[in-house]
Each structure stands twice: as structure tokens, then as C-alpha cells.
Amino acid sequence: MKKYLSASLMCADLTNLIDSIKDLEKAGIDYLHIDIMDGAFVPNITLGFDLINAIKRVTKIPLDIHMMVNEPSKFIDRMNLSENDIICVHYESEIHIHRVLEMIKSKGCKAGLALNPQTPVENVKHLTEYIDMLLVMTVSPGFAGQKMFLGAEKKVQGAKSLLSEWGCSDMLIEVDGNVSLENGRKLCRSGADIFVLGTSALFLKDKSITDAAKDFIEYIEE
């Protein structure tokens, strides 16, 4: 199965964002991963909805919106997205999470569901019909530069197995958090399909984005 790269824009050079996006286009990056944080669901605040809409106007790369916010249903309509874009919300962010997923689908976007490290994959069983992608967090959400939590590989492997058992073997699994070359290879072998790349593998001081992306794919698929 094809492996997809999603570039974490919070790790890009935000002072030259358009140039960074052009570099990502040249590198053939599959998605632009945009983290939305509210300072409450996670202890950080990052990119906002006006920036998302501006980015949408300057690139054809699909957006991979990761909403780390409480009550994401209040913000879904703030974004002008299309059918190839993904809005991913956290299982833990609302009591009636299926309603949020329905809202996303009604906008014509793809719906993703994210799980914090401590949230069991089994919780997704009765939500699979609402989602197009499962995001397994490999760090606690909120900050770049963390170490991958112990057990991340087993969780991805378990997710792959359960999705197959539930008749959803084609559902994509995304991984986010300290996805370095070594971790990327381990997660790939465990069943991950989409890799969120930041300072550990894509935005490197000694390598172009194109070379870094090429090296990552070659390494994890060896």
C-alpha cells in the first residue's frame, strides 16, 4: 500500500511560509498537516483558521487539519475546505463525538479521528462508519520535539488488526509525533500509512525538503 507524507507546518519556517509550501509542492508531499491548538485541550496555542483559509488559496496540496481543541464542533464551519482535505478531531474532545464527525462529512471533507496515547483503539469500534482515517498519536499532543511513547508500535499494530477485524482493512492509519527515520520504519512495519513529519525527518538544517522526503520513503520501505 502507498505510504503518504504529511508535512507539519508548525515545524516549517513560518516567516517564509509560502516559500516553504512551494518547496513542499516540489518535494511531492501528499498533505499539509496543520495543528490547531486552543491552550485548553493541550497546553499550547498554534495556527488559526484565517491562516488555514489563506493556505488553501495558495496551494493544491490537500490539508490535513489536526484539531487539538475542546468542542471542535464550534469551529468546523470556520474553515473553507474541499473534498480532498481532512479534518481530524480527537475522540476525547467531545462527549458526542459522532455528531462532530457528521458535521465534517456534511462539509464534504474527509473525517479523521485521533486517539491520545492512553485512549484504547477499541473505543473506535462503533465510529468506523463515520471516519475515513484513524490518527494514532505517538506522543502526547501539544508540543514538537517529544519522544515517541513506549508501546506506540504495538498500538498501531493493534489498530491495524482491529480495523481489519471490523471490516475496515482499507482505512488509513496516520501517525504523529517524533516520526524520525528509525521510528518511521518501525511504525511502517506496524501498519501505518500516513506519516506526519516535522523536525525529526523533514525540516532539517543539513538537507533539502525534497531530499529529506525521498530519503524517508526509501528508508521506511527498505
mmCIF file of C-alpha atoms in Angstrom:
data_model
loop_
_atom_site.group_PDB
_atom_site.id
_atom_site.type_symbol
_atom_site.label_atom_id
_atom_site.label_comp_id
_atom_site.label_asym_id
_atom_site.label_seq_id
_atom_site.Cartn_x
_atom_site.Cartn_y
_atom_site.Cartn_z
ATOM 1 C CA MET A 1 0.000 0.000 0.000
ATOM 2 C CA LYS A 2 1.202 3.508 -0.826
ATOM 3 C CA LYS A 3 2.737 5.493 2.023
ATOM 4 C CA TYR A 4 1.803 9.166 2.403
ATOM 5 C CA LEU A 5 3.758 12.090 3.845
ATOM 6 C CA SER A 6 2.024 14.882 5.741
ATOM 7 C CA ALA A 7 4.275 17.884 6.442
ATOM 8 C CA SER A 8 3.772 19.536 9.828
ATOM 9 C CA LEU A 9 3.579 23.252 9.102
ATOM 10 C CA MET A 10 4.166 24.208 12.734
ATOM 11 C CA CYS A 11 7.734 22.982 12.135
ATOM 12 C CA ALA A 12 8.203 24.961 8.904
ATOM 13 C CA ASP A 13 9.776 28.404 8.618
ATOM 14 C CA LEU A 14 6.680 30.487 9.384
ATOM 15 C CA THR A 15 8.467 33.698 8.380
ATOM 16 C CA ASN A 16 8.726 32.340 4.823
ATOM 17 C CA LEU A 17 5.665 30.106 4.751
ATOM 18 C CA ILE A 18 4.800 30.493 1.068
ATOM 19 C CA ASP A 19 8.352 29.554 0.069
ATOM 20 C CA SER A 20 8.177 26.552 2.393
ATOM 21 C CA ILE A 21 4.883 25.449 0.813
ATOM 22 C CA LYS A 22 6.421 25.759 -2.661
ATOM 23 C CA ASP A 23 9.312 23.562 -1.510
ATOM 24 C CA LEU A 24 6.820 21.014 -0.172
ATOM 25 C CA GLU A 25 4.986 21.033 -3.507
ATOM 26 C CA LYS A 26 8.254 20.380 -5.372
ATOM 27 C CA ALA A 27 9.008 17.517 -2.981
ATOM 28 C CA GLY A 28 5.685 15.838 -3.787
ATOM 29 C CA ILE A 29 4.375 15.993 -0.231
ATOM 30 C CA ASP A 30 0.903 14.440 -0.021
ATOM 31 C CA TYR A 31 -0.653 16.567 2.752
ATOM 32 C CA LEU A 32 -0.022 19.749 4.718
ATOM 33 C CA HIS A 33 -0.563 18.921 8.387
ATOM 34 C CA ILE A 34 -1.916 21.935 10.258
ATOM 35 C CA ASP A 35 -2.180 21.783 14.035
ATOM 36 C CA ILE A 36 -4.929 23.783 15.718
ATOM 37 C CA MET A 37 -4.410 24.090 19.487
ATOM 38 C CA ASP A 38 -6.517 26.060 21.946
ATOM 39 C CA GLY A 39 -4.377 26.177 25.098
ATOM 40 C CA ALA A 40 -7.013 24.108 26.918
ATOM 41 C CA PHE A 41 -7.241 20.658 25.326
ATOM 42 C CA VAL A 42 -3.455 20.883 25.021
ATOM 43 C CA PRO A 43 -1.106 23.367 26.764
ATOM 44 C CA ASN A 44 -0.155 25.254 23.615
ATOM 45 C CA ILE A 45 -1.637 27.629 21.034
ATOM 46 C CA THR A 46 -0.639 27.413 17.384
ATOM 47 C CA LEU A 47 -2.038 28.124 13.921
ATOM 48 C CA GLY A 48 -5.513 29.568 13.337
ATOM 49 C CA PHE A 49 -8.433 29.404 10.936
ATOM 50 C CA ASP A 50 -7.642 32.564 8.939
ATOM 51 C CA LEU A 51 -4.221 31.113 8.167
ATOM 52 C CA ILE A 52 -5.791 27.813 7.091
ATOM 53 C CA ASN A 53 -8.082 29.599 4.646
ATOM 54 C CA ALA A 54 -5.160 31.638 3.306
ATOM 55 C CA ILE A 55 -3.050 28.497 2.800
ATOM 56 C CA LYS A 56 -5.958 26.873 0.986
ATOM 57 C CA ARG A 57 -5.877 29.704 -1.558
ATOM 58 C CA VAL A 58 -2.188 29.303 -2.438
ATOM 59 C CA THR A 59 -1.704 25.533 -2.787
ATOM 60 C CA LYS A 60 -3.348 22.469 -4.257
ATOM 61 C CA ILE A 61 -1.824 20.134 -1.672
ATOM 62 C CA PRO A 62 -4.697 18.704 0.420
ATOM 63 C CA LEU A 63 -4.835 19.959 4.001
ATOM 64 C CA ASP A 64 -4.652 17.608 6.973
ATOM 65 C CA ILE A 65 -6.226 19.642 9.784
ATOM 66 C CA HIS A 66 -5.492 18.271 13.267
ATOM 67 C CA MET A 67 -7.837 19.902 15.794
ATOM 68 C CA MET A 68 -6.453 19.638 19.313
ATOM 69 C CA VAL A 69 -9.243 21.696 20.840
ATOM 70 C CA ASN A 70 -12.159 21.277 23.192
ATOM 71 C CA GLU A 71 -15.555 21.208 21.458
ATOM 72 C CA PRO A 72 -14.294 21.275 17.851
ATOM 73 C CA SER A 73 -17.904 21.409 16.656
ATOM 74 C CA LYS A 74 -17.815 25.165 17.390
ATOM 75 C CA PHE A 75 -15.085 25.712 14.797
ATOM 76 C CA ILE A 76 -15.721 23.321 11.892
ATOM 77 C CA ASP A 77 -17.537 25.971 9.830
ATOM 78 C CA ARG A 78 -14.649 28.432 10.185
ATOM 79 C CA MET A 79 -12.658 26.576 7.523
ATOM 80 C CA ASN A 80 -13.179 26.719 3.746
ATOM 81 C CA LEU A 81 -12.085 23.265 2.671
ATOM 82 C CA SER A 82 -12.711 20.791 -0.149
ATOM 83 C CA GLU A 83 -13.319 17.076 -0.643
ATOM 84 C CA ASN A 84 -9.640 16.085 -0.562
ATOM 85 C CA ASP A 85 -8.988 17.802 2.766
ATOM 86 C CA ILE A 86 -9.115 16.019 6.121
ATOM 87 C CA ILE A 87 -10.418 17.418 9.398
ATOM 88 C CA CYS A 88 -9.248 15.253 12.278
ATOM 89 C CA VAL A 89 -10.767 15.664 15.745
ATOM 90 C CA HIS A 90 -9.877 13.930 18.981
ATOM 91 C CA TYR A 91 -12.021 11.177 20.444
ATOM 92 C CA GLU A 92 -11.522 12.821 23.836
ATOM 93 C CA SER A 93 -12.619 16.324 22.744
ATOM 94 C CA GLU A 94 -16.435 15.991 22.898
ATOM 95 C CA ILE A 95 -18.998 13.789 24.614
ATOM 96 C CA HIS A 96 -20.960 13.121 21.415
ATOM 97 C CA ILE A 97 -18.041 12.824 19.038
ATOM 98 C CA HIS A 98 -20.094 11.182 16.276
ATOM 99 C CA ARG A 99 -22.011 14.444 15.833
ATOM 100 C CA VAL A 100 -18.763 16.292 15.083
ATOM 101 C CA LEU A 101 -17.773 13.633 12.575
ATOM 102 C CA GLU A 102 -21.164 14.017 10.891
ATOM 103 C CA MET A 103 -20.587 17.778 10.676
ATOM 104 C CA ILE A 104 -17.250 17.222 8.955
ATOM 105 C CA LYS A 105 -18.749 14.787 6.454
ATOM 106 C CA SER A 106 -21.584 17.234 5.733
ATOM 107 C CA LYS A 107 -18.964 19.808 4.642
ATOM 108 C CA GLY A 108 -17.771 17.336 2.004
ATOM 109 C CA CYS A 109 -14.403 16.777 3.741
ATOM 110 C CA LYS A 110 -12.803 13.574 4.902
ATOM 111 C CA ALA A 111 -13.200 12.897 8.624
ATOM 112 C CA GLY A 112 -10.340 11.717 10.817
ATOM 113 C CA LEU A 113 -10.435 10.582 14.429
ATOM 114 C CA ALA A 114 -7.384 11.000 16.668
ATOM 115 C CA LEU A 115 -6.529 8.955 19.746
ATOM 116 C CA ASN A 116 -4.280 10.130 22.573
ATOM 117 C CA PRO A 117 -1.652 7.585 23.714
ATOM 118 C CA GLN A 118 -3.790 6.432 26.656
ATOM 119 C CA THR A 119 -7.048 6.059 24.658
ATOM 120 C CA PRO A 120 -7.768 2.440 23.609
ATOM 121 C CA VAL A 121 -8.277 1.694 19.918
ATOM 122 C CA GLU A 122 -11.317 -0.391 20.910
ATOM 123 C CA ASN A 123 -13.194 2.885 21.522
ATOM 124 C CA VAL A 124 -13.366 3.421 17.760
ATOM 125 C CA LYS A 125 -15.366 0.254 17.044
ATOM 126 C CA HIS A 126 -18.772 1.913 16.742
ATOM 127 C CA LEU A 127 -17.462 5.005 14.944
ATOM 128 C CA THR A 128 -15.786 3.450 11.912
ATOM 129 C CA GLU A 129 -18.677 4.292 9.580
ATOM 130 C CA TYR A 130 -18.162 7.991 10.348
ATOM 131 C CA ILE A 131 -14.429 8.197 9.643
ATOM 132 C CA ASP A 132 -12.001 7.935 6.742
ATOM 133 C CA MET A 133 -8.787 7.914 8.747
ATOM 134 C CA LEU A 134 -7.545 6.962 12.213
ATOM 135 C CA LEU A 135 -4.772 9.069 13.743
ATOM 136 C CA VAL A 136 -2.723 7.291 16.390
ATOM 137 C CA MET A 137 -0.805 9.851 18.424
ATOM 138 C CA THR A 138 2.688 8.573 19.168
ATOM 139 C CA VAL A 139 3.333 11.383 21.681
ATOM 140 C CA SER A 140 1.046 13.308 23.996
ATOM 141 C CA PRO A 141 -0.309 16.129 21.818
ATOM 142 C CA GLY A 142 0.774 19.720 22.287
ATOM 143 C CA PHE A 143 4.457 20.187 21.542
ATOM 144 C CA ALA A 144 7.012 19.216 18.916
ATOM 145 C CA GLY A 145 10.275 17.532 19.917
ATOM 146 C CA GLN A 146 8.900 14.865 22.275
ATOM 147 C CA LYS A 147 9.999 11.224 22.353
ATOM 148 C CA MET A 148 7.677 8.546 20.978
ATOM 149 C CA PHE A 149 5.824 6.813 23.809
ATOM 150 C CA LEU A 150 6.680 3.217 24.642
ATOM 151 C CA GLY A 151 4.114 0.926 23.082
ATOM 152 C CA ALA A 152 3.349 3.128 20.058
ATOM 153 C CA GLU A 153 4.299 0.395 17.598
ATOM 154 C CA LYS A 154 2.092 -2.164 19.344
ATOM 155 C CA LYS A 155 -0.810 0.273 19.367
ATOM 156 C CA VAL A 156 -0.527 0.877 15.611
ATOM 157 C CA GLN A 157 -0.244 -2.854 15.026
ATOM 158 C CA GLY A 158 -3.297 -3.425 17.205
ATOM 159 C CA ALA A 159 -5.227 -0.733 15.363
ATOM 160 C CA LYS A 160 -4.428 -2.356 12.023
ATOM 161 C CA SER A 161 -5.590 -5.726 13.297
ATOM 162 C CA LEU A 162 -8.823 -4.403 14.828
ATOM 163 C CA LEU A 163 -9.743 -2.356 11.755
ATOM 164 C CA SER A 164 -9.350 -5.485 9.651
ATOM 165 C CA GLU A 165 -11.467 -7.452 12.130
ATOM 166 C CA TRP A 166 -14.172 -4.770 11.904
ATOM 167 C CA GLY A 167 -14.197 -4.879 8.085
ATOM 168 C CA CYS A 168 -12.220 -1.644 7.677
ATOM 169 C CA SER A 169 -8.906 -3.008 6.429
ATOM 170 C CA ASP A 170 -8.624 -0.206 3.830
ATOM 171 C CA MET A 171 -8.879 2.602 6.399
ATOM 172 C CA LEU A 172 -5.689 4.671 6.536
ATOM 173 C CA ILE A 173 -3.763 4.934 9.806
ATOM 174 C CA GLU A 174 -1.842 8.145 10.426
ATOM 175 C CA VAL A 175 0.931 8.528 12.999
ATOM 176 C CA ASP A 176 2.013 11.822 14.545
ATOM 177 C CA GLY A 177 4.838 12.515 16.995
ATOM 178 C CA ASN A 178 8.621 12.028 16.772
ATOM 179 C CA VAL A 179 8.355 10.278 13.397
ATOM 180 C CA SER A 180 12.077 10.029 12.699
ATOM 181 C CA LEU A 181 13.659 7.689 10.154
ATOM 182 C CA GLU A 182 14.044 4.890 12.688
ATOM 183 C CA ASN A 183 10.617 5.398 14.264
ATOM 184 C CA GLY A 184 9.053 5.788 10.834
ATOM 185 C CA ARG A 185 10.398 2.408 9.743
ATOM 186 C CA LYS A 186 9.082 0.734 12.909
ATOM 187 C CA LEU A 187 5.650 2.363 12.523
ATOM 188 C CA CYS A 188 5.546 1.473 8.831
ATOM 189 C CA ARG A 189 6.181 -2.179 9.654
ATOM 190 C CA SER A 190 3.413 -1.967 12.277
ATOM 191 C CA GLY A 191 0.901 -0.835 9.655
ATOM 192 C CA ALA A 192 0.997 2.981 9.485
ATOM 193 C CA ASP A 193 0.054 4.611 6.163
ATOM 194 C CA ILE A 194 0.368 8.395 6.689
ATOM 195 C CA PHE A 195 3.391 9.877 8.435
ATOM 196 C CA VAL A 196 3.314 13.363 9.944
ATOM 197 C CA LEU A 197 6.840 14.697 9.501
ATOM 198 C CA GLY A 198 8.415 17.635 11.317
ATOM 199 C CA THR A 199 11.837 18.405 12.717
ATOM 200 C CA SER A 200 12.713 14.721 13.153
ATOM 201 C CA ALA A 201 12.708 13.846 9.456
ATOM 202 C CA LEU A 202 11.599 16.592 7.043
ATOM 203 C CA PHE A 203 12.592 20.099 8.137
ATOM 204 C CA LEU A 204 16.313 19.511 8.555
ATOM 205 C CA LYS A 205 19.175 22.032 8.628
ATOM 206 C CA ASP A 206 21.542 19.942 6.515
ATOM 207 C CA LYS A 207 19.148 18.601 3.879
ATOM 208 C CA SER A 208 16.584 19.964 1.409
ATOM 209 C CA ILE A 209 12.914 19.090 1.892
ATOM 210 C CA THR A 210 12.938 17.144 -1.379
ATOM 211 C CA ASP A 211 15.935 15.042 -0.343
ATOM 212 C CA ALA A 212 14.582 14.523 3.171
ATOM 213 C CA ALA A 213 11.211 13.312 1.863
ATOM 214 C CA LYS A 214 12.860 10.978 -0.652
ATOM 215 C CA ASP A 215 15.232 9.566 1.959
ATOM 216 C CA PHE A 216 12.388 8.984 4.414
ATOM 217 C CA ILE A 217 10.279 6.958 1.982
ATOM 218 C CA GLU A 218 13.253 4.910 0.830
ATOM 219 C CA TYR A 219 14.321 4.199 4.420
ATOM 220 C CA ILE A 220 10.953 3.107 5.819
ATOM 221 C CA GLU A 221 10.248 0.868 2.821
ATOM 222 C CA GLU A 222 13.599 -0.983 2.880
#
